[in-house]
Tab-separated table of C-alpha atoms and ligand atoms in Angstrom:
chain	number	residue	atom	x	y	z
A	1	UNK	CA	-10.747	-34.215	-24.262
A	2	UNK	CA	-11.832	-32.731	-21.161
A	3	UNK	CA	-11.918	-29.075	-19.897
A	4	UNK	CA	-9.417	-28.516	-17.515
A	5	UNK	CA	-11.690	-27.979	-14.332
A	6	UNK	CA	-13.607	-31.131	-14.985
A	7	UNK	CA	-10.064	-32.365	-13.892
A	8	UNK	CA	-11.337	-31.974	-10.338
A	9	UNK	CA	-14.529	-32.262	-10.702
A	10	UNK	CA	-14.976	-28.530	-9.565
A	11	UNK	CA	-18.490	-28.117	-10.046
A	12	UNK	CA	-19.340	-30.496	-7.548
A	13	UNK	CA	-18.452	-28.199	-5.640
A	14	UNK	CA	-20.456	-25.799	-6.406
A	15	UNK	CA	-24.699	-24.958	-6.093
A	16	UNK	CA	-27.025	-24.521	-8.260
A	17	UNK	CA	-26.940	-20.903	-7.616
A	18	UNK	CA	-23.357	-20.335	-7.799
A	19	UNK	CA	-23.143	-21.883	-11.466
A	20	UNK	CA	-25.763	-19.942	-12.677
A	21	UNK	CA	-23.960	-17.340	-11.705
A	22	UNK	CA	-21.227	-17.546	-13.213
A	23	UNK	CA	-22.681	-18.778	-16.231
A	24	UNK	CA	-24.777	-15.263	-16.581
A	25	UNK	CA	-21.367	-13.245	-15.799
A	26	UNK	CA	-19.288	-15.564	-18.188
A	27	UNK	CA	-22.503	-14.487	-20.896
A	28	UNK	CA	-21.905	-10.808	-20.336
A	29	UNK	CA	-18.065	-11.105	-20.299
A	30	UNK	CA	-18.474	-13.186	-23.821
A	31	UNK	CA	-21.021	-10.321	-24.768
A	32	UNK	CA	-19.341	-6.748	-23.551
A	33	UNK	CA	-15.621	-7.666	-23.084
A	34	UNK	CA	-14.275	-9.654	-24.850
A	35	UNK	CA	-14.393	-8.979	-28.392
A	36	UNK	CA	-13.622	-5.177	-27.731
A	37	UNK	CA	-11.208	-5.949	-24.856
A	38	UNK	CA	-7.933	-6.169	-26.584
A	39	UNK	CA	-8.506	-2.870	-28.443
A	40	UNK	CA	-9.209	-1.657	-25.304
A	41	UNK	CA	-5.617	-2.637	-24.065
A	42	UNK	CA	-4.101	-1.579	-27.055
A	43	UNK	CA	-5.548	2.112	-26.512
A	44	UNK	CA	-4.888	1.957	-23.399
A	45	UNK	CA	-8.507	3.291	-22.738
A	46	UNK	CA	-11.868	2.102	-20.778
A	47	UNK	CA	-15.221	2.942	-21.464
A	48	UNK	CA	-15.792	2.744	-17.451
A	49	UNK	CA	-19.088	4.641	-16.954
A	50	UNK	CA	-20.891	2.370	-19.793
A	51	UNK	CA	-19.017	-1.436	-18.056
A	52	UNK	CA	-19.865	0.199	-14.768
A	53	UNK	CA	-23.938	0.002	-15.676
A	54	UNK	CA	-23.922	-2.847	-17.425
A	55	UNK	CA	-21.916	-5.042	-14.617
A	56	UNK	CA	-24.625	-2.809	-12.239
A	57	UNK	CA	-27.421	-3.984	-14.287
A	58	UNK	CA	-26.417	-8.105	-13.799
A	59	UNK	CA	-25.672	-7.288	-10.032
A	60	UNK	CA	-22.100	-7.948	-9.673
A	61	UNK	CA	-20.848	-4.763	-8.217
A	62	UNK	CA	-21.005	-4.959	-4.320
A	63	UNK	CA	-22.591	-8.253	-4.826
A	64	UNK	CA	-21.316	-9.823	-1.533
A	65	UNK	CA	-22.977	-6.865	0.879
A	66	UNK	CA	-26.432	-6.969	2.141
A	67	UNK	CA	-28.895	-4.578	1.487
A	68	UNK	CA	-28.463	-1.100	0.455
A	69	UNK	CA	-29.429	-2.651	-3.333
A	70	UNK	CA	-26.765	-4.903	-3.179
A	71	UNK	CA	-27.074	-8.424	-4.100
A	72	UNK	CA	-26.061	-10.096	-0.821
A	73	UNK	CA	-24.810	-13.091	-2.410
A	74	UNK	CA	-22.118	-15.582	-0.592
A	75	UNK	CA	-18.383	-15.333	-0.889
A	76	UNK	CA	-17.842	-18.244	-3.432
A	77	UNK	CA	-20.001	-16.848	-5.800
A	78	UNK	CA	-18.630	-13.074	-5.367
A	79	UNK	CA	-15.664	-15.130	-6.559
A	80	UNK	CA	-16.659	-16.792	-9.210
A	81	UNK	CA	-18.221	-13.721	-10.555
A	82	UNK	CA	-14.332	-12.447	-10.328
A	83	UNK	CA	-12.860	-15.651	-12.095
A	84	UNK	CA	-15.128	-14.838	-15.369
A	85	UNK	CA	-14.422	-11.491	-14.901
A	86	UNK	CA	-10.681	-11.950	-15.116
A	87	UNK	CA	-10.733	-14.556	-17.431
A	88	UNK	CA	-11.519	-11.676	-19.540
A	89	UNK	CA	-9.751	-9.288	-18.757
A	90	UNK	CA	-7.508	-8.253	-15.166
A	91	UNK	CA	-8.764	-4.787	-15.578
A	92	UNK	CA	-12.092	-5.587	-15.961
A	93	UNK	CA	-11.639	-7.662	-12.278
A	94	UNK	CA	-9.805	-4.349	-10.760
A	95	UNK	CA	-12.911	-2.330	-11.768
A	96	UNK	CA	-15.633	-4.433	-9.856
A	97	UNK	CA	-13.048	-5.412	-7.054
A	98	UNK	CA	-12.333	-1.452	-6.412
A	99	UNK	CA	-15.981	-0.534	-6.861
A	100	UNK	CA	-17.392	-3.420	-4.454
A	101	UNK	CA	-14.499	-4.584	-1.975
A	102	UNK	CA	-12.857	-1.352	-1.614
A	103	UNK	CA	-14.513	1.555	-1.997
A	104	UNK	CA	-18.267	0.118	-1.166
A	105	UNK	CA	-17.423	-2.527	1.374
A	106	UNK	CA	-15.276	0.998	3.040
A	107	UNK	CA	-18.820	3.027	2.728
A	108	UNK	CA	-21.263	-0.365	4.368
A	109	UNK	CA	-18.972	-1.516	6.649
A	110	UNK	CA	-17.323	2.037	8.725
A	111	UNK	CA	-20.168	4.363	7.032
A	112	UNK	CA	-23.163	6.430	8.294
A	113	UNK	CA	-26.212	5.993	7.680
A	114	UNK	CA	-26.741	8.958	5.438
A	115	UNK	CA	-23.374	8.155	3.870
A	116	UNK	CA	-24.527	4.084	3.001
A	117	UNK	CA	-27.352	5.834	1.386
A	118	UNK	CA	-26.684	8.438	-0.031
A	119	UNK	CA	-24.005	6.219	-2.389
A	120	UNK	CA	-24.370	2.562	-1.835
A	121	UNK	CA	-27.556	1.801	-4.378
A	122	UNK	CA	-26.219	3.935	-6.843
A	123	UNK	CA	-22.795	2.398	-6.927
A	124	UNK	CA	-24.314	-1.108	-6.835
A	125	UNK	CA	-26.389	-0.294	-10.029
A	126	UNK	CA	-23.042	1.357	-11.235
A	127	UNK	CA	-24.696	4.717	-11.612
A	128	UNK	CA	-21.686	6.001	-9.856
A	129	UNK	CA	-18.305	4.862	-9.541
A	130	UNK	CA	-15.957	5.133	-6.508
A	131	UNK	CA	-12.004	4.517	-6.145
A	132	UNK	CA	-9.690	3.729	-3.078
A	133	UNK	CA	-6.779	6.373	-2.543
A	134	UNK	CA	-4.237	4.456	0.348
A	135	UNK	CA	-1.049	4.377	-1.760
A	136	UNK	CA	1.068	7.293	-1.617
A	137	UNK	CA	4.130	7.863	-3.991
A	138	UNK	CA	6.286	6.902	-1.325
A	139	UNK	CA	4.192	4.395	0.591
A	140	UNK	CA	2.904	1.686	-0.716
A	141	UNK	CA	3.908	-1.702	0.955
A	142	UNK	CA	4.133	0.539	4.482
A	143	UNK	CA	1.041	2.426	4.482
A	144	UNK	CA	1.818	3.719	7.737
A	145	UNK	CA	3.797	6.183	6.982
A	146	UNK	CA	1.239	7.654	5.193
A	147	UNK	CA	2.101	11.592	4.363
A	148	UNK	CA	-1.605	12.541	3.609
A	149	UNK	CA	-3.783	14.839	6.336
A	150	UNK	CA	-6.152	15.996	7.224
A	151	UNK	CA	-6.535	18.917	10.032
A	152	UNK	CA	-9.590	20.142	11.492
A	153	UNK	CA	-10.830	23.558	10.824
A	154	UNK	CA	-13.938	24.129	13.067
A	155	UNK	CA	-16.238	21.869	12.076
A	156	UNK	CA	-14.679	20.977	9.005
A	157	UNK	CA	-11.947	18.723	7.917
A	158	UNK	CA	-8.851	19.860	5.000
A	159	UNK	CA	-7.239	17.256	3.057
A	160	UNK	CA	-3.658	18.070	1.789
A	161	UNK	CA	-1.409	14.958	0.050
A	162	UNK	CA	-1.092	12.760	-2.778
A	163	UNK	CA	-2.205	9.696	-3.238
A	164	UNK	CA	-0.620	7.084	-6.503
A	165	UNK	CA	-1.678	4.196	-8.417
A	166	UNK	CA	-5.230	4.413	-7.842
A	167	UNK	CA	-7.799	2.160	-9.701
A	168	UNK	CA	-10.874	4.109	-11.428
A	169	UNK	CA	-9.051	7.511	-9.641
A	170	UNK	CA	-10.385	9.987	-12.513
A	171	UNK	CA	-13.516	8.385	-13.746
A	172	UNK	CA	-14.954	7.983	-10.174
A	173	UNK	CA	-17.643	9.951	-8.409
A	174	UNK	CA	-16.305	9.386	-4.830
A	175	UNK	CA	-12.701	8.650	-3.842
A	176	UNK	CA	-12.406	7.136	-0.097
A	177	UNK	CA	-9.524	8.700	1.115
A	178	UNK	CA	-7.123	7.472	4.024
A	179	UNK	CA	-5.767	10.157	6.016
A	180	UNK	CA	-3.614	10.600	9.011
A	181	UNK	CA	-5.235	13.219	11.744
A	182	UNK	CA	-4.850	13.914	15.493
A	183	UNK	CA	-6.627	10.889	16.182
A	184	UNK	CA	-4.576	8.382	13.810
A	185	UNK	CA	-5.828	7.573	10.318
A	186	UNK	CA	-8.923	8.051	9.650
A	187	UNK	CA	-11.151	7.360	6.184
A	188	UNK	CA	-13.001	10.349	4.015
A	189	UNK	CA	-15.438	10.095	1.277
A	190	UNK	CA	-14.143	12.695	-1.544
A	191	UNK	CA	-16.724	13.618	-3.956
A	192	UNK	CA	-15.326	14.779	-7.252
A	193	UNK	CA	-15.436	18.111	-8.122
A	194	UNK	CA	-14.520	19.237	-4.685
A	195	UNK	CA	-12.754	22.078	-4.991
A	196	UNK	CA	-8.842	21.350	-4.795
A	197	UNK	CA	-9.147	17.618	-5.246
A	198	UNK	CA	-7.786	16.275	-8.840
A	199	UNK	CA	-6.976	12.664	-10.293
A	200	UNK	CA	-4.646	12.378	-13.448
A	201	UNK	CA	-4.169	9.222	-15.371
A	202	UNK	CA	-1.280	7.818	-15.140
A	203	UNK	CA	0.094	7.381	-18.619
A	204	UNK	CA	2.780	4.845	-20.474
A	205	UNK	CA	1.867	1.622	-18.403
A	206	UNK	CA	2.379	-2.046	-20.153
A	207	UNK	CA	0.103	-3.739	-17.540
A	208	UNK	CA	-3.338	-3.235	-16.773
A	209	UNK	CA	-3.724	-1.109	-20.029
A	210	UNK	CA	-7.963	-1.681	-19.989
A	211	UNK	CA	-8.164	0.015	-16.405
A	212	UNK	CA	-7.619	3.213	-15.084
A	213	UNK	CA	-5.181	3.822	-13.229
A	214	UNK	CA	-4.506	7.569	-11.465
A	215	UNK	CA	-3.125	9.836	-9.533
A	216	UNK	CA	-5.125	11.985	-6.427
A	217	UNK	CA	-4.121	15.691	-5.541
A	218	UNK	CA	-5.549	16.725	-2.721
A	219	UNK	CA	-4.638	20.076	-2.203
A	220	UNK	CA	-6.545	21.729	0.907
A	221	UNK	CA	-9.274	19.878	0.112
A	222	UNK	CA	-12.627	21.131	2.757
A	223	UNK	CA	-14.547	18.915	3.803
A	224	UNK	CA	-18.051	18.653	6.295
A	225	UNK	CA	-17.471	16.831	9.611
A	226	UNK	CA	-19.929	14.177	7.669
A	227	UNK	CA	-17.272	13.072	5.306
A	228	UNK	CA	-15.738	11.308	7.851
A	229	UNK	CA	-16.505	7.787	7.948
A	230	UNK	CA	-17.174	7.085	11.697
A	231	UNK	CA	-16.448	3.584	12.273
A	232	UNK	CA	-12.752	3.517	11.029
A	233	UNK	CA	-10.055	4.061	13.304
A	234	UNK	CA	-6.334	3.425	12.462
A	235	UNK	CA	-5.024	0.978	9.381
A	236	UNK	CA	-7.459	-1.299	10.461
A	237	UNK	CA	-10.293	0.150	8.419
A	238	UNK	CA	-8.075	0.318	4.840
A	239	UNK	CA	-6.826	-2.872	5.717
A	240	UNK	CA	-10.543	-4.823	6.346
A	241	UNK	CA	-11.237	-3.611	2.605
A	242	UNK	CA	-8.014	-5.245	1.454
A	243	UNK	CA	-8.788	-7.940	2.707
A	244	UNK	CA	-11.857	-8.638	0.597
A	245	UNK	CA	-10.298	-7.213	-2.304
A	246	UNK	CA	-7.691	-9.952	-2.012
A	247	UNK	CA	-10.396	-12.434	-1.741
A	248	UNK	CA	-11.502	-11.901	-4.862
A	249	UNK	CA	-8.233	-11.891	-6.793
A	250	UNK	CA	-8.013	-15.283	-5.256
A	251	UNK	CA	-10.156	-16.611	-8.120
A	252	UNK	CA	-9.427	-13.739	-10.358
A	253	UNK	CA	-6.147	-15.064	-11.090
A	254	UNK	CA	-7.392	-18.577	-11.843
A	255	UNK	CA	-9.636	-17.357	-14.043
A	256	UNK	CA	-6.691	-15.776	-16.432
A	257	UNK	CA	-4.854	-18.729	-16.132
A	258	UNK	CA	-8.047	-20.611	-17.303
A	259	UNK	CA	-8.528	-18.450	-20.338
A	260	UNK	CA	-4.425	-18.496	-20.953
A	261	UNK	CA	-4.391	-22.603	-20.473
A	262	UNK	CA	-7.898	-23.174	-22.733
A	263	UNK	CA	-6.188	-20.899	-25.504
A	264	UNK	CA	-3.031	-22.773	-25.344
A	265	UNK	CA	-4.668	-26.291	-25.267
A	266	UNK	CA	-6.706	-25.398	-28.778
A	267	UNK	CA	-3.373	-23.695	-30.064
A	268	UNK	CA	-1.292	-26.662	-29.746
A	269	UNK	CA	-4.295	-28.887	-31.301
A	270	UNK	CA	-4.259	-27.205	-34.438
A	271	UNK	CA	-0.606	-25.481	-34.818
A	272	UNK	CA	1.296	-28.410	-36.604
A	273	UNK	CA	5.340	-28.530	-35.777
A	274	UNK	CA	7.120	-31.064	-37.501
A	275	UNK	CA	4.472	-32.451	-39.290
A	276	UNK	CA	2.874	-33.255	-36.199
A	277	UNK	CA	0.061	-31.223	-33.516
A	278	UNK	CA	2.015	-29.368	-31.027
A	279	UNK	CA	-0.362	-30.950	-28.394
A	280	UNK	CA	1.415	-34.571	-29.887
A	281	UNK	CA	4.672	-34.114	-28.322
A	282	UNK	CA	5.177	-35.169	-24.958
A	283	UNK	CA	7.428	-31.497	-23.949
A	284	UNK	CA	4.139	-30.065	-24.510
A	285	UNK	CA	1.727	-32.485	-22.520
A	286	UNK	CA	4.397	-32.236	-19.835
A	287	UNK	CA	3.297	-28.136	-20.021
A	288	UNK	CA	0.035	-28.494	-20.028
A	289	UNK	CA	-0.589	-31.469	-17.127
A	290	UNK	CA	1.811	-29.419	-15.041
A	291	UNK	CA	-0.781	-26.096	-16.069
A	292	UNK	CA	-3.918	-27.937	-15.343
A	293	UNK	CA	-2.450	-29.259	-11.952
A	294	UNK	CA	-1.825	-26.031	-10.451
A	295	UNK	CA	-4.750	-24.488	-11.680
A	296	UNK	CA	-7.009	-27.240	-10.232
A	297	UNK	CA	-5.067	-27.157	-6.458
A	298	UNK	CA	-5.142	-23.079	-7.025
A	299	UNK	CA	-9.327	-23.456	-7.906
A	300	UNK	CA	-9.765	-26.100	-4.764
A	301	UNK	CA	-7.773	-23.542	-2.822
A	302	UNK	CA	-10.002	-20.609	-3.818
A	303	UNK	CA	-12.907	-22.429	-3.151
A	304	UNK	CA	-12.273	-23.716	0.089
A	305	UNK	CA	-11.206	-20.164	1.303
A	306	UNK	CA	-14.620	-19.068	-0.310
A	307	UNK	CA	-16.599	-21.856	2.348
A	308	UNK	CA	-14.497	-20.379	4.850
A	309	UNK	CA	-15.443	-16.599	4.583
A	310	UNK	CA	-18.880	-17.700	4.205
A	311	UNK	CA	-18.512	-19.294	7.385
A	312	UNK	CA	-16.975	-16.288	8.938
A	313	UNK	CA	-13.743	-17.890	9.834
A	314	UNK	CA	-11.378	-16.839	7.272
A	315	UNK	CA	-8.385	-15.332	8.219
A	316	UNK	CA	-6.142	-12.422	6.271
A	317	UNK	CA	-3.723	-14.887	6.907
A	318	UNK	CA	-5.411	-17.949	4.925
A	319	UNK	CA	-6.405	-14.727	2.522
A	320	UNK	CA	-2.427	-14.438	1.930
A	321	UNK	CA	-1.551	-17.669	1.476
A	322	UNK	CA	-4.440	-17.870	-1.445
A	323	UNK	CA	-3.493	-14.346	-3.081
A	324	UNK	CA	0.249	-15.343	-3.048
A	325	UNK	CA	-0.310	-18.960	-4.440
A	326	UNK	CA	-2.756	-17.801	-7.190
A	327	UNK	CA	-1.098	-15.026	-8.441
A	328	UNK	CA	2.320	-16.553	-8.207
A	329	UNK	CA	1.232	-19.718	-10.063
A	330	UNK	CA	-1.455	-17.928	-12.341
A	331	UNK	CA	1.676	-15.934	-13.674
A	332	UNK	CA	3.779	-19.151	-14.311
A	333	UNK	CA	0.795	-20.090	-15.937
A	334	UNK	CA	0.651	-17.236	-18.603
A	335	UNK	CA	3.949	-17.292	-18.886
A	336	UNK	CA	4.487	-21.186	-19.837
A	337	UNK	CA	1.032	-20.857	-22.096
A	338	UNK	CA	2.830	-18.159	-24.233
A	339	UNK	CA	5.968	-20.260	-25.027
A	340	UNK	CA	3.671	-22.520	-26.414
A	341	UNK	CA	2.117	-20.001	-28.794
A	342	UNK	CA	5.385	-19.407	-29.687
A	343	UNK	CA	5.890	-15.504	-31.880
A	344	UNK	CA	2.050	-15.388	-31.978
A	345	UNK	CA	2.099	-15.495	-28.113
A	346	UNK	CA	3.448	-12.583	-27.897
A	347	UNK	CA	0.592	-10.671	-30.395
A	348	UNK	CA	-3.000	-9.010	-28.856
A	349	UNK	CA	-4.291	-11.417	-31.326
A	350	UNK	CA	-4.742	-14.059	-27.983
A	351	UNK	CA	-5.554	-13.035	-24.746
A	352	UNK	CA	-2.084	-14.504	-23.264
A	353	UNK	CA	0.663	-11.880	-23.356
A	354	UNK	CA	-2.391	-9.678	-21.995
A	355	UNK	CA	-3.088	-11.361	-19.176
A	356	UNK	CA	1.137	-12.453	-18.652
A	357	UNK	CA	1.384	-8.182	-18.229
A	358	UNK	CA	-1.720	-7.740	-16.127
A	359	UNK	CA	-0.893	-10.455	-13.719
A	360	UNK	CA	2.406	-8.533	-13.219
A	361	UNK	CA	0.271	-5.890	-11.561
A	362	UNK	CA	-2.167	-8.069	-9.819
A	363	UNK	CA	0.940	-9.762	-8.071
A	364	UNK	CA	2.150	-6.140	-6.853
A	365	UNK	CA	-1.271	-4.745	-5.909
A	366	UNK	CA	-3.244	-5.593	-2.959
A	367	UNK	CA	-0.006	-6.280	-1.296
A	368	UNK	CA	3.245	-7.936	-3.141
A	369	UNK	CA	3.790	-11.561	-3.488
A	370	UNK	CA	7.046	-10.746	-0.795
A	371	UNK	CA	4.425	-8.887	1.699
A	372	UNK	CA	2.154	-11.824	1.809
A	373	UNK	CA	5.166	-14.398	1.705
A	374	UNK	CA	6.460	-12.564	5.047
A	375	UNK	CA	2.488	-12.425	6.788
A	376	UNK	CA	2.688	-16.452	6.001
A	377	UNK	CA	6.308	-16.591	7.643
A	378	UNK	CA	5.002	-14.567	10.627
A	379	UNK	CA	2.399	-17.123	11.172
A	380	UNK	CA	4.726	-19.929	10.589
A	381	UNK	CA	7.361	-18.679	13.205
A	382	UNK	CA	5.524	-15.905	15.041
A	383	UNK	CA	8.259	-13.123	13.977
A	384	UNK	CA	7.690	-9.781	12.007
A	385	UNK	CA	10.112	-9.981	9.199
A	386	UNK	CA	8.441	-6.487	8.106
A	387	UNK	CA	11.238	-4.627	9.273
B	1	LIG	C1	-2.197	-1.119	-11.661
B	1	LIG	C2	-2.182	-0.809	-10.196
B	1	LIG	C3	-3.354	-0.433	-9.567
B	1	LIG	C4	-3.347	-0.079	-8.203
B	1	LIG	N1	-4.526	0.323	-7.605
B	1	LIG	C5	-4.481	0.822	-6.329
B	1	LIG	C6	-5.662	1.379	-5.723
B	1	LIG	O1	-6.756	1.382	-6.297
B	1	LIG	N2	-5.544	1.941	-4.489
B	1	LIG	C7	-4.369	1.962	-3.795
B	1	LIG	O2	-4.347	2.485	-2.674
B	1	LIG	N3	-3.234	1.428	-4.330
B	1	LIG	C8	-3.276	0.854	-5.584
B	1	LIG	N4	-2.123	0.312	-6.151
B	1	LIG	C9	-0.862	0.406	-5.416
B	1	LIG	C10	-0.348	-0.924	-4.892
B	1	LIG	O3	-1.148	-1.381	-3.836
B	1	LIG	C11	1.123	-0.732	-4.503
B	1	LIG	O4	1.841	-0.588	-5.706
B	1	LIG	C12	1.679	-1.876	-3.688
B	1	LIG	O5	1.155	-1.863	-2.383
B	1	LIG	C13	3.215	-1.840	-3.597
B	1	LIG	O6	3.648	-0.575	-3.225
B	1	LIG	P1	4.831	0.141	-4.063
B	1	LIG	O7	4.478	0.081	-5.517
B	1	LIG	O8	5.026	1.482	-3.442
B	1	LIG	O9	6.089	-0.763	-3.845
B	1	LIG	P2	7.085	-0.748	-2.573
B	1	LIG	O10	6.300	-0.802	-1.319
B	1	LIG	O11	8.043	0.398	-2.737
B	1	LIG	O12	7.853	-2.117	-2.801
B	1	LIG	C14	8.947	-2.271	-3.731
B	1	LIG	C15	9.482	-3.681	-3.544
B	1	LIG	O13	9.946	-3.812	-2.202
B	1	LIG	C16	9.362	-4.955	-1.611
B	1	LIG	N5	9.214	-4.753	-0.179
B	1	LIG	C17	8.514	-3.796	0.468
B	1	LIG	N6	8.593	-3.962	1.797
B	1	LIG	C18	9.360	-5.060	1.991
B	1	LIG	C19	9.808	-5.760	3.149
B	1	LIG	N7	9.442	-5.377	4.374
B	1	LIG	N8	10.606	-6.844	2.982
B	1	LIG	C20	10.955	-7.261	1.742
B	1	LIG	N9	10.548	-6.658	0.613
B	1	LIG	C21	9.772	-5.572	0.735
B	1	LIG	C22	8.033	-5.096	-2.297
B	1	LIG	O14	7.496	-6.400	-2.135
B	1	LIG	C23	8.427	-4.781	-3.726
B	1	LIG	O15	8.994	-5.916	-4.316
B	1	LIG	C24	-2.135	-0.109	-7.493
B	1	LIG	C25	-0.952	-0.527	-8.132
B	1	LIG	C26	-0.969	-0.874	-9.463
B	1	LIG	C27	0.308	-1.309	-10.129
């Protein structure tokens, strides 16, 4: 028998470094997660602060940025760190994506200075936690029509709007808002507790049950001039952050299929059909080679885009054609592994109807699979299909 990655020979691939790496994150996801993360899902709850500090404590959270306490580590293993993570758990993987590629990378890339210190070392040792607030109830796909502003009043700035669907909304310390002013839309570090800013948990979801998941009010919500983050101007800014969050998911998504295809592979050793292993019958060899095929292309995929970015020529186009392909085939993945578990698939007692429901969200989030299938087919034919 061999594990599915040694397939491709995938560590050959990869340092030193980047092994260890993921071996120490696997340790603490095999530690921390996951024997408490499917009562986690079931109660639909997060102990955030504590994850938050221990994730700090091993360095993953705004591991790819330099300085400011962060670990400054290279885009394949940021990933990597993100496969183990989701191999655990998706919501585990939203947490560190939204703390590190979206609301820190926001902060260290179009910060100040006071503003990169004042919450960059502390997030990194995940001391405090920070969310993302772009989507609106009525905009999600088309941020641009963003109904959230904010309007000068002297010196200061007042926030009015809602903002939906936001990762770590109510258990975060900051919330980096998107705004539309005068002067297009512009990005606003929220601390919480500001008077007339609130996040509620958004209740009753089947996906993504071990994250949180709010909403923002922001109801003439004052703010210094110095909230402002400077270097942002226009959708570009939320849209660089997406961008890295979408790297990550990349090899997120592998990394539930992994977990989905190595619990399916032991299932069908031992679960005896007809007198016979499960893994004996050729219908379910046929499932599995077909599993491990598209995982391996989907893990060469990831890390090739990973060389790329570290070679500072990846595209958000090559990052769509990755998010869409992993997610897409991650999902047929989950699903496929669960038919082989037959009834007990469908039970918390393994991790594969979990991830099958999270990967539901992941394929909406961070763009849809349709959003990234029509930025492909723009750069296929050079035509907007957006509209
Ligand atoms: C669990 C979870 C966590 C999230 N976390 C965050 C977060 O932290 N911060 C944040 O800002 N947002 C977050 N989101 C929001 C997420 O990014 C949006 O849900 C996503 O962008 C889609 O927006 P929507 O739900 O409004 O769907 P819509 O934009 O209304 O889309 C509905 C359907 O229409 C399709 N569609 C849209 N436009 C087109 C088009 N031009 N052509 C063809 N089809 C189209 C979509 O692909 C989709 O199938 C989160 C969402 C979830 C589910």
């Amino acid at each position: 028998m061999i594990e599915p990655t040694a397939l491709f020979a995938l560590d050959t691939l990869l340092t030193e470094e980047e092994r260890e790496i993921r071996t120490t994150v696997r340790r603490v996801c095999d530690r921390e997660i996951r024997p408490h993360v499917a009562d986690w899902f079931e109660a639909g709850e997060l102990p955030a602060r504590e994850l938050a500090r221990t994730l700090g404590s091993v360095g993953v959270l705004g591991m790819h940025l330099e300085g400011y306490g962060c670990a400054g580590m290279g885009a394949v293993s940021y990933g990597l760190a993100c496969l183990e993570l989701e191999g655990a758990d998706s919501g585990l993987r939203s947490l560190v994506s939204v703390q590190g590629s979206l609301a820190m990378y926001a902060i260290w890339k179009y910060g100040s200075e006071e503003q990169k210190q004042e919450w960059l070392p502390a997030m990194a040792a995940g001391e405090r936690i920070g969310c993302f607030g772009l989507t609106e109830p009525d905009f999600g796909s088309d941020p641009a029509g963003m109904r959230t502003t904010a309007k000068r009043e002297g010196t200061d700035w007042v926030l009015n709007g809602t903002k939906m669907w936001i990762t770590n909304g109510s258990v975060s310390d900051v919330a980096v808002v998107w705004a539309r002013t005068d002067d297009g839309i512009r990005g606003f570090l929220v601390p919480a507790g500001t008077p007339g800013f609130t996040a509620s948990d958004i209740k009753h979801k089947i996906s993504l049950r071990a994250s949180v998941t709010s909403e923002l009010v922001l109801d003439g919500v004052r703010l210094p001039a110095e909230a402002m983050l400077p270097e942002a101007r226009g959708l570009r800014g939320p849209l660089g952050c997406l961008n890295e969050a979408r790297f990550g998911i990349v090899f997120g998504a592998m990394g539930a299929a992994l977990d989905c295809l190595q619990t399916a592979i032991a299932y069908a050793g031992e679960r005896e059909v007809f007198a016979k292993p499960l893994s004996s019958f050729q219908l379910t060899q046929e499932k599995l080679a077909d599993m491990a095929l598209e995982l391996g292309k989907g893990l060469l995929l990831a890390v090739h885009l990973g060389r790329l970015k570290e070679a500072g020529t990846l595209t958000p186009e090559q990052v769509s054609v990755g998010k869409l392909n992993n997610v897409r085939e991650a999902l047929e993945i989950a699903r496929k592994c669960r038919t082989l578990l037959g009834a007990s698939g469908i039970t918390l007692e393994y991790p594969v109807i979990r991830h099958s429901v999270n990967l539901e969200s992941v394929l909406t989030y961070e763009g849809t699979s349709e959003i990234h299938s029509l930025v492909v087919g723009k750069a296929l034919t050079g035509v907007a299909a957006f509209k």
